[in-house]
CSV table of C-alpha atoms in Angstrom, one decimal:
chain,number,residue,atom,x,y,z
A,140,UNK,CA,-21.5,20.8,-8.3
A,141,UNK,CA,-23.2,18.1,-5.6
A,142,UNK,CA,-21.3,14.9,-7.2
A,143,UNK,CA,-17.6,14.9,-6.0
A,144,UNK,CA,-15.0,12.7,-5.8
A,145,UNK,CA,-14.9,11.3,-2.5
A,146,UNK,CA,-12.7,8.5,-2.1
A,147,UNK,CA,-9.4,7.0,-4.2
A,148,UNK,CA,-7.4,3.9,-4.0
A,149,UNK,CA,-4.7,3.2,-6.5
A,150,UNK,CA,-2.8,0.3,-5.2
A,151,UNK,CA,-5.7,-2.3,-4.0
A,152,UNK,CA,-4.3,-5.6,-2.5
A,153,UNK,CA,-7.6,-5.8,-0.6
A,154,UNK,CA,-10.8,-5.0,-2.5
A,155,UNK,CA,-11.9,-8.1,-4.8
A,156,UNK,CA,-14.6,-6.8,-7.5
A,157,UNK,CA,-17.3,-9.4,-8.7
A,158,UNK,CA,-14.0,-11.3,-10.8
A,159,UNK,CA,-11.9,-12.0,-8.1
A,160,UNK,CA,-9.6,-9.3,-9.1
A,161,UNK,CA,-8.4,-6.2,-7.1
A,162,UNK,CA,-8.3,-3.5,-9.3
A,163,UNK,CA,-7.8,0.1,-8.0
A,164,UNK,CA,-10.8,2.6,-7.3
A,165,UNK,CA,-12.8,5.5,-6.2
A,166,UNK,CA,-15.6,6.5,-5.2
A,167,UNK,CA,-18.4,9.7,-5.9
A,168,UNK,CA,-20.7,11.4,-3.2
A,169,UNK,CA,-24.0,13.2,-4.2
A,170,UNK,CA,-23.7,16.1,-1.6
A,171,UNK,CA,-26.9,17.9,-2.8
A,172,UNK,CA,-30.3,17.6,-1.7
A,173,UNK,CA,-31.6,16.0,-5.2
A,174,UNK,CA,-31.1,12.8,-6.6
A,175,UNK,CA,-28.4,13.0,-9.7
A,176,UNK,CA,-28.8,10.9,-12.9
A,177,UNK,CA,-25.6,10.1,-13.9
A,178,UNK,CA,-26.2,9.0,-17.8
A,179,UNK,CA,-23.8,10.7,-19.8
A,180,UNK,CA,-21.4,12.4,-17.1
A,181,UNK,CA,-17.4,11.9,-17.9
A,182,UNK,CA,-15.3,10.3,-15.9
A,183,UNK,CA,-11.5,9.9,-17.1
A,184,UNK,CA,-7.5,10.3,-15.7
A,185,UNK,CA,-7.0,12.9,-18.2
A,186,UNK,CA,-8.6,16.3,-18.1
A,187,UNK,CA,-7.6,16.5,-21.8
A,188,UNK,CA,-10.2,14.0,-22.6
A,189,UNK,CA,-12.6,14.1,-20.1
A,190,UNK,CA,-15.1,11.8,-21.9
A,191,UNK,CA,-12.8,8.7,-21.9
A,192,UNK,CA,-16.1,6.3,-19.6
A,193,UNK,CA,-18.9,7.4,-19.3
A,194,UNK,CA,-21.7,6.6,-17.5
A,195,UNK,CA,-24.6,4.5,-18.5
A,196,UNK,CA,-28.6,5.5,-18.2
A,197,UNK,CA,-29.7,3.8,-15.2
A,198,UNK,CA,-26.7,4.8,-13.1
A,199,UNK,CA,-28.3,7.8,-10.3
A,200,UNK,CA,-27.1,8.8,-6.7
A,201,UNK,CA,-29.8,9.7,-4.1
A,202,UNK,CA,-28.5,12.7,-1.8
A,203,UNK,CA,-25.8,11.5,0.7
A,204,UNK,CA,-25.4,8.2,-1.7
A,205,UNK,CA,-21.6,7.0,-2.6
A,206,UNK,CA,-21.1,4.9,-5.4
A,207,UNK,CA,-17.9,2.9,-6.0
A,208,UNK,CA,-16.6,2.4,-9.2
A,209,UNK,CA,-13.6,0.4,-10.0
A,210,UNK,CA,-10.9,1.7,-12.3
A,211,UNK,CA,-9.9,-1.3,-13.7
A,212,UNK,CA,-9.9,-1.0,-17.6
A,213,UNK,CA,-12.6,-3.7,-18.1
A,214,UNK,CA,-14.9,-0.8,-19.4
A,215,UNK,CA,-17.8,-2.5,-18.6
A,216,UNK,CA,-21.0,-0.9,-17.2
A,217,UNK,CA,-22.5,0.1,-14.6
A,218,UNK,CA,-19.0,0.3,-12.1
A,219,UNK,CA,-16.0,-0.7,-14.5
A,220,UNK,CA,-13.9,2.1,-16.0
A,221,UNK,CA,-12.0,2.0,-19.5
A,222,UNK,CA,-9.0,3.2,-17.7
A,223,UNK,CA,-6.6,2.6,-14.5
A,224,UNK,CA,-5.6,5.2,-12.5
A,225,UNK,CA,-1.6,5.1,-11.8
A,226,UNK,CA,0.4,4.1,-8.5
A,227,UNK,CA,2.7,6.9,-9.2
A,228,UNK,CA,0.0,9.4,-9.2
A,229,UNK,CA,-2.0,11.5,-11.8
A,230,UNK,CA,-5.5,12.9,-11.9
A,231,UNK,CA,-9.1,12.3,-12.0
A,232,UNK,CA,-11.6,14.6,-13.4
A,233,UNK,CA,-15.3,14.1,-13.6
A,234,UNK,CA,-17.5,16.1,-16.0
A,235,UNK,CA,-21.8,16.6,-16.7
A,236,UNK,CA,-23.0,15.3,-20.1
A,237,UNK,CA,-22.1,19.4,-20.8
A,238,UNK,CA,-18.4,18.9,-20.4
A,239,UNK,CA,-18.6,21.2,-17.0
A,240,UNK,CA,-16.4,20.2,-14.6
A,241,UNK,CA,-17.8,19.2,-11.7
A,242,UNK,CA,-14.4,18.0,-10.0
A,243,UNK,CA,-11.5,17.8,-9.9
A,244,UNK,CA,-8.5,15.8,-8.5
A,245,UNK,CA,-5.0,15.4,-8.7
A,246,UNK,CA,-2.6,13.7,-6.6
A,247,UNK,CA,0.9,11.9,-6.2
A,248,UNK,CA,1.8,8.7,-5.1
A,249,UNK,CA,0.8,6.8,-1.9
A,250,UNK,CA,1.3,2.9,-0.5
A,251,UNK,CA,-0.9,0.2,-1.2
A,252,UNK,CA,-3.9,-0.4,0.8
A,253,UNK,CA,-4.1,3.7,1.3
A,254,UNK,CA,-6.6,6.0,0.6
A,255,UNK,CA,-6.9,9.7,-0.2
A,256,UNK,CA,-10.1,10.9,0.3
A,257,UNK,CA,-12.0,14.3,1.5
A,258,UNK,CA,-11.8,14.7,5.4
A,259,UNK,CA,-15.7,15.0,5.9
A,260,UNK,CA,-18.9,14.7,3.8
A,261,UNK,CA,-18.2,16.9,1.0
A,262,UNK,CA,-15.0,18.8,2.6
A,263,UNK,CA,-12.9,20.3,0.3
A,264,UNK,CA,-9.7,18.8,2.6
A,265,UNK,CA,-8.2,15.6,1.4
A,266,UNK,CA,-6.3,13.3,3.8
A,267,UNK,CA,-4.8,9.8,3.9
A,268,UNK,CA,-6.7,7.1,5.2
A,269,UNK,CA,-4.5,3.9,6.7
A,270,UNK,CA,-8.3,1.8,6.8
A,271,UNK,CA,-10.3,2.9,3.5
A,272,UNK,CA,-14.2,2.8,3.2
A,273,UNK,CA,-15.1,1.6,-0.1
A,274,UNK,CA,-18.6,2.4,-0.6
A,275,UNK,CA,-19.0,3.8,2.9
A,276,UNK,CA,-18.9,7.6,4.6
A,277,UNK,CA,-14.9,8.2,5.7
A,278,UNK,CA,-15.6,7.6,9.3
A,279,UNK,CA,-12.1,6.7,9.8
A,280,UNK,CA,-8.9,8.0,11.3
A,281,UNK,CA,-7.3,10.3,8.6
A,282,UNK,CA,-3.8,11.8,8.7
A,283,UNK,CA,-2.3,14.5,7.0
A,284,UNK,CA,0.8,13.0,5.0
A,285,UNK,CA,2.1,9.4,4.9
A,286,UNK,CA,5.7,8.3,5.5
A,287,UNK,CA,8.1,6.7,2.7
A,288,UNK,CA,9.4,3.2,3.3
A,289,UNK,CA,13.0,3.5,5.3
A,290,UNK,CA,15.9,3.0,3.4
A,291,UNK,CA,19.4,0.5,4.5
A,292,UNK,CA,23.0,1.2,3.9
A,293,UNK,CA,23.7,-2.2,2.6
A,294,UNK,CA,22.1,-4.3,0.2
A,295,UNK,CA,21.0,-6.9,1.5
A,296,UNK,CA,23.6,-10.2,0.7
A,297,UNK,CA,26.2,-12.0,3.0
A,298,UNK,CA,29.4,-9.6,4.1
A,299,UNK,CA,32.8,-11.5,4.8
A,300,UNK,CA,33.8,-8.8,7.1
A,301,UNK,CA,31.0,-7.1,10.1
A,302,UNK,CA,29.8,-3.4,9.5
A,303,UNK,CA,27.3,-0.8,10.8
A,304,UNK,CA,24.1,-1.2,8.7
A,305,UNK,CA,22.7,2.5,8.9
A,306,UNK,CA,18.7,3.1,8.6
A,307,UNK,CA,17.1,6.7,7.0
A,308,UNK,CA,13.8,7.7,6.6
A,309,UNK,CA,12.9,10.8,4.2
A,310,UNK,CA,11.4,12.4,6.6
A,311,UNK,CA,13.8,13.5,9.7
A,312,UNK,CA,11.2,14.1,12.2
A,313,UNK,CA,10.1,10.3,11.6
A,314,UNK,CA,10.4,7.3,14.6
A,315,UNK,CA,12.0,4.1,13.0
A,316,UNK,CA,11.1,0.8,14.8
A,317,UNK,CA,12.9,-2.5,13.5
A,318,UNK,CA,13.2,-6.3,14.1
A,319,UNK,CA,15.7,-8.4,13.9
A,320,UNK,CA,13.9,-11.6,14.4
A,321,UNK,CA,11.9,-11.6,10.7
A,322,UNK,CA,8.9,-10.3,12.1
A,323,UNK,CA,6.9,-7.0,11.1
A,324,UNK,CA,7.5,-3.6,13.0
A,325,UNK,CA,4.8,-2.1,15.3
A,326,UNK,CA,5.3,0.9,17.1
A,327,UNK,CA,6.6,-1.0,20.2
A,328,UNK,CA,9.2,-2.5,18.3
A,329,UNK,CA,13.2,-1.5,18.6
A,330,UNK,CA,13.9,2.0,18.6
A,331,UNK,CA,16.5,2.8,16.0
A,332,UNK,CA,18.9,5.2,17.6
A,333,UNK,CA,22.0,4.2,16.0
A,334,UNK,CA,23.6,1.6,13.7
A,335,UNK,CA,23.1,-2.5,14.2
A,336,UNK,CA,26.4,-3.9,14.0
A,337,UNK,CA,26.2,-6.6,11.5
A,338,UNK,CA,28.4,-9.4,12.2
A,339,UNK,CA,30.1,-11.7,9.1
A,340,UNK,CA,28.0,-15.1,8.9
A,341,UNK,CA,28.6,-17.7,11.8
A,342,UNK,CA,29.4,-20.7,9.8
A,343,UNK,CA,27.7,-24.1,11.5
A,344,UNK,CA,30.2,-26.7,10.8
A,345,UNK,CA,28.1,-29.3,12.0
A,346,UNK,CA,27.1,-32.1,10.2
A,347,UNK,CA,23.4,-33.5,8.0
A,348,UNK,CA,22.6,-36.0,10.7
A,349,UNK,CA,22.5,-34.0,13.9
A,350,UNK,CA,20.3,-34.6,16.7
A,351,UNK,CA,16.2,-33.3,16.6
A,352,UNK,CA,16.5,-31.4,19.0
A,353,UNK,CA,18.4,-28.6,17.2
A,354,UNK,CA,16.4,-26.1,15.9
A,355,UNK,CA,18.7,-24.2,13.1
A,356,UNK,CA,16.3,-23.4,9.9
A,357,UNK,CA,18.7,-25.0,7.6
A,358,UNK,CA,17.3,-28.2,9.2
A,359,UNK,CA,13.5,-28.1,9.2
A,360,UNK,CA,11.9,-30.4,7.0
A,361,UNK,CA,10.3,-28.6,3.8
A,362,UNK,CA,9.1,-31.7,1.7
A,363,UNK,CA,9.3,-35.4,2.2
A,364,UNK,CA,12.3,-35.7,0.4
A,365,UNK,CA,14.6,-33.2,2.5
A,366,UNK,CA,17.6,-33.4,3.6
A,367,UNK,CA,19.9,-31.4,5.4
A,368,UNK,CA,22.7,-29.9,4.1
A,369,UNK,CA,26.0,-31.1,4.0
A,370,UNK,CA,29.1,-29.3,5.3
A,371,UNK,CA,29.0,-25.4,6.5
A,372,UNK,CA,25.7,-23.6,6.4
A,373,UNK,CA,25.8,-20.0,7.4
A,374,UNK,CA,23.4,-18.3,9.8
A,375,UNK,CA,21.9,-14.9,8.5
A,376,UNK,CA,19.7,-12.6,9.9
A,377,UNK,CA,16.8,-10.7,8.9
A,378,UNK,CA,16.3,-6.7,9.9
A,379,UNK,CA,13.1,-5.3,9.1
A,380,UNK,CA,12.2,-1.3,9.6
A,381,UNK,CA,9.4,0.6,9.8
A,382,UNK,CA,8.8,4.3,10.2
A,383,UNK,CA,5.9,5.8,12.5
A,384,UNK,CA,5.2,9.6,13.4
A,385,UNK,CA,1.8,11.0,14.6
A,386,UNK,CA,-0.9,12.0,12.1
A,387,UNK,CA,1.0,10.7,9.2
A,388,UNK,CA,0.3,6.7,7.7
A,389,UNK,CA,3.0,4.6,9.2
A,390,UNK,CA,5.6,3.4,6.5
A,391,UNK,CA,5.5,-0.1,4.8
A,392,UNK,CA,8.1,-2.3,6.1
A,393,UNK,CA,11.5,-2.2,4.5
A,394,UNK,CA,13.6,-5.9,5.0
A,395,UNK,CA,17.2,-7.0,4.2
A,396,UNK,CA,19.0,-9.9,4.7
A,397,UNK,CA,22.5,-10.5,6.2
């Protein structure tokens, strides 16, 4: 049919609806030449029931027109679904006042502020989209997969003894950039090429009252009532990781503490 499924977000930290809430969302594209009335067409996260929201009588796309509609589980009309679509991936299937099934989707899980959406008006490719278009054509850059968040070979925690501190990604043919400074990883960032020795905390034996001019964290004021620690405070350090690899979403950042 014309109406499709266009665009999907399932973990929104960025899109506030008309509540101040970020609920997750999609979107439908009338790819026909005739306007659609959308009273009484399905829309649900399980093909099973396909009816579970449906849409009210003055609801109607123009040809080319996207509507977004927010799966929140408000289930109020005209853009609030009775349902929320899941993080860890399902399905969305939207139906005429017939029952027909006019599309289709299913698809896994994928980081937060990512969308999966069709490639081109109406294609029947979908793709991943680091900057999604709510409500808007997907004019942006899309990619074909999107990389999993790097994993460490020590919990995070302080170690009495030094030790390598190993980073993976899933996928081998990945880059992984990393910090060790506490900021985030861009693609110029460190290469990892092998392990980061990890040395055992550097204990500062130096007392509360200490001239201003030292800079250690342990010392900078956080309230009016602060005041510096007493006896040995022990420096850590903070190693974030990223993964990166052309036409695939870059990773979100993965961060330990030693």
């Amino acid at each position: 049919g014309p109406v499709l499924v266009n665009e999907i977000v399932t973990s929104n930290g960025s899109l506030l609806d008309e509540d101040g809430d970020s609920p997750d969302w999609f979107e439908l594209i009338n790819t026909g030449n005739q306007r659609v009335n959308l009273a009484g067409w399905g829309v649900s996260d399980d093909a099973d029931m396909p009816f579970k929201w449906v849409f009210g009588g003055r609801t109607s796309l123009a040809p080319g027109e996207i509507l977004l509609v927010y799966a929140s589980g408000k289930d109020r009309l005209p853009s609030h679904t009775s349902f929320k679509l899941h993080a860890e991936g399902e399905e969305l299937v939207l139906v005429d006042p017939q029952g027909q099934v006019a599309d289709h989707v299913v698809f896994g899980a994928f980081p937060r502020d990512v969308s999966y959406g069709r490639l081109a008006h109406g294609a029947e490719a979908f793709v991943f989209f680091a900057d999604p278009t709510p409500g808007q054509a997907n004019d942006t850059a899309g990619v074909a997969a999107y990389l999993t968040m790097p994993a460490f070979s020590q919990a995070g925690g302080f170690y009495e003894a030094e030790f390598d501190l190993s980073i993976t990604n899933s996928d081998p043919e990945a880059e992984i950039r990393y910090t060790l400074d506490g900021s985030e990883p861009h693609a110029s960032a460190l290469l990892y090429t092998e392990p980061i020795r990890i040395s055992a905390p550097i204990p500062d034996r130096s007392r509360a009252r200490v001239p201003t001019q030292q800079t250690d964290i342990a010392r900078i004021s956080t309230s009016p009532h602060f005041r510096s620690p007493e006896g040995e405070v022990f420096r850590g350090r903070v190693v974030r990781a990223r993964a990166f690899k052309d036409n695939a979403v870059p990773s979100a950042t993965a961060t330990r503490s030693f």
